[in-house]
Coordinates of C-alpha atoms and ligand atoms in Angstrom, one line a residue:
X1 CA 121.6 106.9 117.9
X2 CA 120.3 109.8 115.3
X3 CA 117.4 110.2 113.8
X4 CA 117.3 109.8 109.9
X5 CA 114.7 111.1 107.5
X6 CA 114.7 109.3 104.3
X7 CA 113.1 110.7 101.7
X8 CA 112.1 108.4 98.5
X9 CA 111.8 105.4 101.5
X10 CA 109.1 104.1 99.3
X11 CA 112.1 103.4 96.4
X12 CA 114.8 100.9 95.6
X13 CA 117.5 102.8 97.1
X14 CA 115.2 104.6 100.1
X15 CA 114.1 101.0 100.8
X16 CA 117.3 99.0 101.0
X17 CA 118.8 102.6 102.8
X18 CA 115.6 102.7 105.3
X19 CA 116.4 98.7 106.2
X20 CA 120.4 99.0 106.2
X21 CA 119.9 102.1 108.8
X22 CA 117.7 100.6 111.5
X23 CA 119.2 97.3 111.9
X24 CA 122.4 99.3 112.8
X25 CA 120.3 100.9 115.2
X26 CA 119.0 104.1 114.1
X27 CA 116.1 105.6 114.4
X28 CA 114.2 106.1 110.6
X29 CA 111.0 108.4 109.5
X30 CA 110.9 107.4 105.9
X31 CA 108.7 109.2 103.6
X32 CA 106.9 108.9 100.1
X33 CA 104.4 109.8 98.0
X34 CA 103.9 106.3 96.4
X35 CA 103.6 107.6 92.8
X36 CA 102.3 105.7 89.9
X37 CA 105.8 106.2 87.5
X38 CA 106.0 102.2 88.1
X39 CA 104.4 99.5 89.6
X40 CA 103.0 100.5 93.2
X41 CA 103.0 97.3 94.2
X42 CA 106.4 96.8 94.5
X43 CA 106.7 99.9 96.9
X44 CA 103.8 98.9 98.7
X45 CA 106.1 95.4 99.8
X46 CA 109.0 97.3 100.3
X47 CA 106.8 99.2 102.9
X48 CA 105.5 96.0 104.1
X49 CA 109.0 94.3 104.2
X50 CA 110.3 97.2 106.7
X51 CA 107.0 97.4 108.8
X52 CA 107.4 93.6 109.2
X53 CA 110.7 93.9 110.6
X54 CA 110.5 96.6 112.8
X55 CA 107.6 95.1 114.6
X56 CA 109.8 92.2 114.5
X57 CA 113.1 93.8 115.9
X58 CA 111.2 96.8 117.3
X59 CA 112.9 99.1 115.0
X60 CA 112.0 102.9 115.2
X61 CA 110.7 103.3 112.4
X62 CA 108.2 105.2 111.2
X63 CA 106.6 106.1 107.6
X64 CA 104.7 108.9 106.4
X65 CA 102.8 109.1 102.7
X66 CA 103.8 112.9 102.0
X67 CA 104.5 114.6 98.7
X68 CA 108.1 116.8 98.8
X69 CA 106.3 119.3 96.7
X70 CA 103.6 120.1 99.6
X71 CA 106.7 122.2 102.2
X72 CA 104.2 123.1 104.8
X73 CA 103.1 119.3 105.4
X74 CA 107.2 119.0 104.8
X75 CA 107.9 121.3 107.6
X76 CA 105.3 119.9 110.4
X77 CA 106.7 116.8 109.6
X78 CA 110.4 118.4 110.5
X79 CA 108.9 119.7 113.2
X80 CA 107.2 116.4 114.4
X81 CA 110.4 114.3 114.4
X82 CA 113.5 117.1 114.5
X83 CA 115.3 114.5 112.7
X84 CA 119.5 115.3 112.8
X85 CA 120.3 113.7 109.4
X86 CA 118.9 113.4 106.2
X87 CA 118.9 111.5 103.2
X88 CA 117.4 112.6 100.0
X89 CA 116.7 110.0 97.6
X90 CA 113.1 111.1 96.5
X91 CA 113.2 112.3 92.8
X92 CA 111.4 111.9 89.3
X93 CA 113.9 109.2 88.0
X94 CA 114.6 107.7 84.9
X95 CA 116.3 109.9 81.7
X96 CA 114.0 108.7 79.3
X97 CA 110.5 109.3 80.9
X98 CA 112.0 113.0 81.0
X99 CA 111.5 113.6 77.3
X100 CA 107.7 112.8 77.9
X101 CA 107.2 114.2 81.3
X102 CA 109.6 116.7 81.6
X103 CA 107.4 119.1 84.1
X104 CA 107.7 115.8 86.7
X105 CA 111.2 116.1 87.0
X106 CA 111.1 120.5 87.8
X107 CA 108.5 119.6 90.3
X108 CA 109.4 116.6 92.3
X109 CA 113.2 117.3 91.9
X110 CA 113.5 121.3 91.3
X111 CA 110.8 122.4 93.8
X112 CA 110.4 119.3 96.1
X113 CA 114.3 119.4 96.7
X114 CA 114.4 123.3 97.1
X115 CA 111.8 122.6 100.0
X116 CA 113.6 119.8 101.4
X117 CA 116.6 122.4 101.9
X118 CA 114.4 124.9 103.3
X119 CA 113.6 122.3 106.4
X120 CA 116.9 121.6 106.2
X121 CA 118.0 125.5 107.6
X122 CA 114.3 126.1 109.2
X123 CA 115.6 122.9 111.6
X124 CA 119.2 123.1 111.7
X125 CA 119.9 119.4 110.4
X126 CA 123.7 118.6 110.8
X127 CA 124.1 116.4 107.7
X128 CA 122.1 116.2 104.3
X129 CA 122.8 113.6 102.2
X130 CA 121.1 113.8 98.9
X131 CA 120.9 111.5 95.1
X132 CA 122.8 113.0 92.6
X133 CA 123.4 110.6 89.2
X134 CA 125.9 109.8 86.6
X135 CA 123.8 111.3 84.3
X136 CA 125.2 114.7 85.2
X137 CA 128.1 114.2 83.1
X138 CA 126.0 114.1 79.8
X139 CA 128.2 115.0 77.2
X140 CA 131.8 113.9 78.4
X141 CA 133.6 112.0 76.8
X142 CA 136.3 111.8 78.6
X143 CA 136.5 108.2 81.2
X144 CA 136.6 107.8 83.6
X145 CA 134.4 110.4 85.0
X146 CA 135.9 112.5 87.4
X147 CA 133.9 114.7 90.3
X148 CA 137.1 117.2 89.0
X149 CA 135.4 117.3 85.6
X150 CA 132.5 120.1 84.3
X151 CA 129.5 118.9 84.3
X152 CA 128.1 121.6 82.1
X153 CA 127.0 120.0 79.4
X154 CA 123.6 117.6 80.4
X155 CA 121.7 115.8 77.9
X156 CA 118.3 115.2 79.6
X157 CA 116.4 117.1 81.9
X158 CA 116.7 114.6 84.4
X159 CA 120.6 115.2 84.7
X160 CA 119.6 118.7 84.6
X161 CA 118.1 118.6 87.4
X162 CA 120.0 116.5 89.6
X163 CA 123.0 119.4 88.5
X164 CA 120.5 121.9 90.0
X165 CA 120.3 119.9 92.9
X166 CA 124.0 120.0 93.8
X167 CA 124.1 123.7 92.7
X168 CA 121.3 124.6 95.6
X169 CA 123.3 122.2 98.1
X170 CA 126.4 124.2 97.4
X171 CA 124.5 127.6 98.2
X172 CA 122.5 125.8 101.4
X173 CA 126.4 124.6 102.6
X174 CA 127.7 128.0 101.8
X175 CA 124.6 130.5 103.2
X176 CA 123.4 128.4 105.9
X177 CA 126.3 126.1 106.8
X178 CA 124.6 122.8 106.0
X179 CA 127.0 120.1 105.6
X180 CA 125.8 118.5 102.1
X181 CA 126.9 115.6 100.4
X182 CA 125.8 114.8 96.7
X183 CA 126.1 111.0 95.7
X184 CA 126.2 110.2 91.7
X185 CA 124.9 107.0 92.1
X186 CA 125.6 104.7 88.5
X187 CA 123.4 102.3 87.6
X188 CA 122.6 100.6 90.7
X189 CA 120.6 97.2 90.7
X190 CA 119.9 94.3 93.0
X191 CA 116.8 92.9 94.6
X192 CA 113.5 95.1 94.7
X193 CA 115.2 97.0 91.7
X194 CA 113.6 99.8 89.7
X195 CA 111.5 98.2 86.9
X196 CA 112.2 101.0 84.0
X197 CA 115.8 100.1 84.4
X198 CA 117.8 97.7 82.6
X199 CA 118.1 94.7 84.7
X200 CA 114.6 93.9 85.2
X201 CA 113.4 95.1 81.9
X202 CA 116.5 92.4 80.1
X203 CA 115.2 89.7 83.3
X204 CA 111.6 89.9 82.2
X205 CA 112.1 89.7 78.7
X206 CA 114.6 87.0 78.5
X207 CA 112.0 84.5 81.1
X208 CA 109.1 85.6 78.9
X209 CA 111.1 85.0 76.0
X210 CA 110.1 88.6 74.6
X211 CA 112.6 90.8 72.3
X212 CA 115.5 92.1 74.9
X213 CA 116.2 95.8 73.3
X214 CA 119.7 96.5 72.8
X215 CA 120.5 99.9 72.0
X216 CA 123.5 101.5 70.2
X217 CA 123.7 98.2 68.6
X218 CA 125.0 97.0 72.2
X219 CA 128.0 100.1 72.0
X220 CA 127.0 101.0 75.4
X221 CA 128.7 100.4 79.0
X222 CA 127.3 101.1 82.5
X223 CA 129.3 100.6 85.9
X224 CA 126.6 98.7 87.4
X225 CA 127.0 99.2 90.8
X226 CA 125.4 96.5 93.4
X227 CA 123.1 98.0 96.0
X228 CA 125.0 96.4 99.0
X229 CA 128.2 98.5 98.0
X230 CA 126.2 102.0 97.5
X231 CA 123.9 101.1 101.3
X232 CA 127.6 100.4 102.7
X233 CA 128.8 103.8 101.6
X234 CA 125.8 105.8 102.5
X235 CA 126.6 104.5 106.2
X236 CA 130.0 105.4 106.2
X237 CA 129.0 108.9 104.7
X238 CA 126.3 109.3 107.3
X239 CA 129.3 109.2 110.1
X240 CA 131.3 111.6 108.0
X241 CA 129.6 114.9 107.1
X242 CA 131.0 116.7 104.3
X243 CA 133.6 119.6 105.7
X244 CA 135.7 122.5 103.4
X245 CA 138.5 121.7 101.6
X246 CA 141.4 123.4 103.4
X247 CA 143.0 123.2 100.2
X248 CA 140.4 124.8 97.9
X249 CA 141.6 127.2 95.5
X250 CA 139.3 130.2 94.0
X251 CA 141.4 130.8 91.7
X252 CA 141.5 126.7 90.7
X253 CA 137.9 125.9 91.6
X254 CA 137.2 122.0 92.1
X255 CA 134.3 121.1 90.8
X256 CA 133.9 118.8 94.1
X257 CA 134.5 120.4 96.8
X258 CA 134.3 123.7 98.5
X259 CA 135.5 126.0 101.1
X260 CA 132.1 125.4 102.5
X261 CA 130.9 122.1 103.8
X262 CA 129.8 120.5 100.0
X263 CA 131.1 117.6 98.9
X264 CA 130.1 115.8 95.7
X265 CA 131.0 111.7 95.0
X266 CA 130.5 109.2 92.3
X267 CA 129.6 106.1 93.7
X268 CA 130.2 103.8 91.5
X269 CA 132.3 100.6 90.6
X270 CA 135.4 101.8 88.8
X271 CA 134.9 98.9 85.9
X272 CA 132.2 99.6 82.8
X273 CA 130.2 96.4 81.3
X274 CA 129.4 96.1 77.4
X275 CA 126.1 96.0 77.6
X276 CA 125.8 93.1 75.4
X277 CA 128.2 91.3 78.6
X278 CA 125.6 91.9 80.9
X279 CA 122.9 90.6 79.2
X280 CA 125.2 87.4 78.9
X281 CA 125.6 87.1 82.4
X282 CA 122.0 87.2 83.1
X283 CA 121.4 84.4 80.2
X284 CA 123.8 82.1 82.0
X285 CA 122.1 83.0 85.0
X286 CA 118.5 82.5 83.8
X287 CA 119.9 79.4 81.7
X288 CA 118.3 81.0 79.0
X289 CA 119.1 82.6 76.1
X290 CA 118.3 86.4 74.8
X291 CA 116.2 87.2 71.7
X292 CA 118.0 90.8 71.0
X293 CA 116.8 93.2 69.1
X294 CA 119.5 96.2 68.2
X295 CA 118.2 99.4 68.0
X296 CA 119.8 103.1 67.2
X297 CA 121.1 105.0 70.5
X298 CA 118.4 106.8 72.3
X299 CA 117.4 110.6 73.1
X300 CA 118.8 111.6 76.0
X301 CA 121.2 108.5 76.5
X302 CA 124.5 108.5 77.8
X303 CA 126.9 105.9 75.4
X304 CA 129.2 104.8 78.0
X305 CA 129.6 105.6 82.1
X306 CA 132.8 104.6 84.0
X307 CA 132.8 106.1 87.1
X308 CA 136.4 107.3 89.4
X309 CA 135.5 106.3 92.4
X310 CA 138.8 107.1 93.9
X311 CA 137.3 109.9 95.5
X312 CA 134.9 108.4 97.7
X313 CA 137.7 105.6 98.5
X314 CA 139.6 108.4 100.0
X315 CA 137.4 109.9 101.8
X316 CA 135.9 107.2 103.7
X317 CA 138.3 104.4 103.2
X318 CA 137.3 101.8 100.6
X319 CA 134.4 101.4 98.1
X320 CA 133.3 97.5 97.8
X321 CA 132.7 96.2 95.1
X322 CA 130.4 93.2 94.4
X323 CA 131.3 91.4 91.1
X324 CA 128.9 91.8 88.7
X325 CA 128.0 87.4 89.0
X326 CA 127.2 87.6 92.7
X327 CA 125.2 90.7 92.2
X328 CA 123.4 89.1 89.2
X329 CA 123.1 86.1 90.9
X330 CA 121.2 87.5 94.0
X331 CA 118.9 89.5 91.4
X332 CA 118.2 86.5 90.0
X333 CA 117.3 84.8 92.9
X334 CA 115.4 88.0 94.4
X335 CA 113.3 88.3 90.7
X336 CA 112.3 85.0 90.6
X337 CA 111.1 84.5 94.1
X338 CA 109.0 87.7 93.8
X339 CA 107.8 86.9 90.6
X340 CA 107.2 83.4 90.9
X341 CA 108.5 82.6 87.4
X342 CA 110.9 79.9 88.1
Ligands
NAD401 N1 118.8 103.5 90.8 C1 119.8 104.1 90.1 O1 120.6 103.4 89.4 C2 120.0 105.6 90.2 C3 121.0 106.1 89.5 C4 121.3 107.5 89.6 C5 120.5 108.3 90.4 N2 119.5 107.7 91.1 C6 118.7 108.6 92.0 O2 118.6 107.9 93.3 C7 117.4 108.2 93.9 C8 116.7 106.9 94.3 O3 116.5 106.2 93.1 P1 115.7 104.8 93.0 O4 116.3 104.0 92.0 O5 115.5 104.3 94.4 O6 114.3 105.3 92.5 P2 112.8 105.0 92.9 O7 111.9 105.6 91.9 O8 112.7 103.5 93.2 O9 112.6 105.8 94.3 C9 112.2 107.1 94.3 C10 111.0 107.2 95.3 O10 110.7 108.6 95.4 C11 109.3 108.7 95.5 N3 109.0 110.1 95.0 C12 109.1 110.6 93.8 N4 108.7 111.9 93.8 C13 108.3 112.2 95.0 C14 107.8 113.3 95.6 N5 107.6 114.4 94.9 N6 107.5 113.3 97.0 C15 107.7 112.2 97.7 N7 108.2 111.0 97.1 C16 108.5 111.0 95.8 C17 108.8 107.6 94.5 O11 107.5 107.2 94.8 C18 109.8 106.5 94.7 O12 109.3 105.6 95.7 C19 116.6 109.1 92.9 O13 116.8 110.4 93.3 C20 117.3 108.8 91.6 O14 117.2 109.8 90.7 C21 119.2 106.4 91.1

């Protein structure tokens, strides 16, 4: 089986990705620089969670604390492990923490991913994988979102970023022939979630019976997408390397593809939720009711995302996904087990 380096292993996605990958039998180096943006804690027992297993299963797996910014350590660490595929999922996330912070985002995402890409040529790796976000389509209004749409138009520095980081794929896939594939995750949630992000935030305020923040006055929808149905995809993406469009037109451009070896997919369920539905769910989940608080649309927000995922249906055959009361449910169950707030 190949070798995989995940970067970001140390995050919700990376984590789940990490776990996913060597119980189907691959080999995983999975690196992080265990930051402080949230809770450490919670990254720490992800690590724990996967050393624990592969000792159990004797998984290959193997982590390194390494910083992308830092390309030498980067590149003896290529040169270490010579891994065949990676996944890049280590970024400065979060839109909003990008109005305070904005110099994070240029250096774990800008230069951290433009060293990545340079291991990526120096050691010849046959499939890069890498997070891209909903976020890129900032200003569209037009929904669904499409892959075929422009996504000129970003409204944060964190989606401008992650459109930086398809822009240097596409020149990696076109100078170097690196097959690259960009994945726009949307909201994605689940057990050992991202505390800045809405699930956990609405979870811990309704069990602590604390002010739940609804903004736009609740006029907002997110395709929250259930991590089981984005690990499931990355697999099947993982066996399919992006390859050129035969049918890619210079003259037409898609946004999406390329007569190079880029590829670009939402990944995301095709239905929106009101906000104000979501928090429902969780209530009836919880058995316990909200206290909202509706507040004006934020800097840097997106109103609503919707994402087409017909594209990635297409290309690797179907796109799961889990209805937003299982996925709430298993949150739920997840949350209060690791918080200990029954
Ligand atoms: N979770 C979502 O809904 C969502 C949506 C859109 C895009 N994304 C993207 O998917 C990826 C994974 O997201 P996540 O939710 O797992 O986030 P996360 O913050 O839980 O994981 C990212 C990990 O990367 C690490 N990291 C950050 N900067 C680093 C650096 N310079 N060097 C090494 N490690 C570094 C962090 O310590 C963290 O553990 C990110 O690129 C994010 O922008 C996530």
């Amino acid at each position: 089986m190949s070798k995989i380096l995940i970067t970001g292993a140390a995050g919700f996605i990376g984590y789940h990705a990490a776990l996913n990958l060597l119980k189907n039998g691959y080999g995983v180096i999975g690196i992080d620089n265990i930051n402080d943006y949230y809770d450490v804690n919670l990254k720490y027992k992800r690590l724990e969670l996967l050393n624990e297993e592969s000792v159990l299963n004797s998984f290959n797996w193997e982590f390194i604390k390494a910083d992308l910014v830092d390309k030498s350590y980067l590149m003896n660490i290529f040169d270490k492990y010579k891994p065949e595929i990676v996944l890049n999922f280590a970024a400065q996330a979060g839109v909003r923490y990008s109005l305070i912070n904005p110099s994070a985002y240029i250096n774990s995402n800008i230069v951290g991913f433009s060293n990545i890409m340079e291991c990526c040529k120096e050691f010849k790796v046959k499939n890069f994988l890498y997070a891209s976000s909903s976020s890129v389509y900032g200003g569209n209004s037009k929904i669904p979102f499409s892959e075929e749409d422009g996504v000129d138009h970003p409204v944060s520095i964190y989606a401008a970023t992650k459109k930086a980081n398809e822009l240097i794929a596409h020149t990696y896939s076109h100078i170097y022939n690196i097959p690259t594939t960009g994945l726009r995750f949307f909201t994605v949630y689940g057990p050992w979630g991202r505390p800045d992000m809405a699930p956990m935030i609405f979870a811990d305020a309704i069990i602590n019976e604390k002010p739940v923040k609804v903004f736009n006055y609740g006029k907002m929808s997110r395709s929250f997408t259930y991590i089981d149905d984005v690990i499931e995809s990355i697999r099947k993406l993982i066996e399919k390397p992006a390859s050129p469009d035969e049918g890619f037109n210079k003259y037409d451009p898609n946004p999406s593809t390329s007569w190079n070896s880029y590829r670009v997919f939402n990944i995301g369920n095709h239905k929106s939720i009101n906000l104000n539905d979501f928090i429902s769910t969780m209530e009836k989940e919880l058995g316990k009711n909200a206290i909202r608080e509706f507040e004006e649309m934020q800097d840097g927000d997106v109103k609503d995302t919707v994402a087409d995922n017909s594209k990635i249906i297409n290309w690797i055959g179907d796109f799961k996904e889990t209805s937003l009361t299982t996925g709430i449910k298993k949150f739920v169950n997840w949350y209060k087990s690791f918080y200990n707030s029954n």
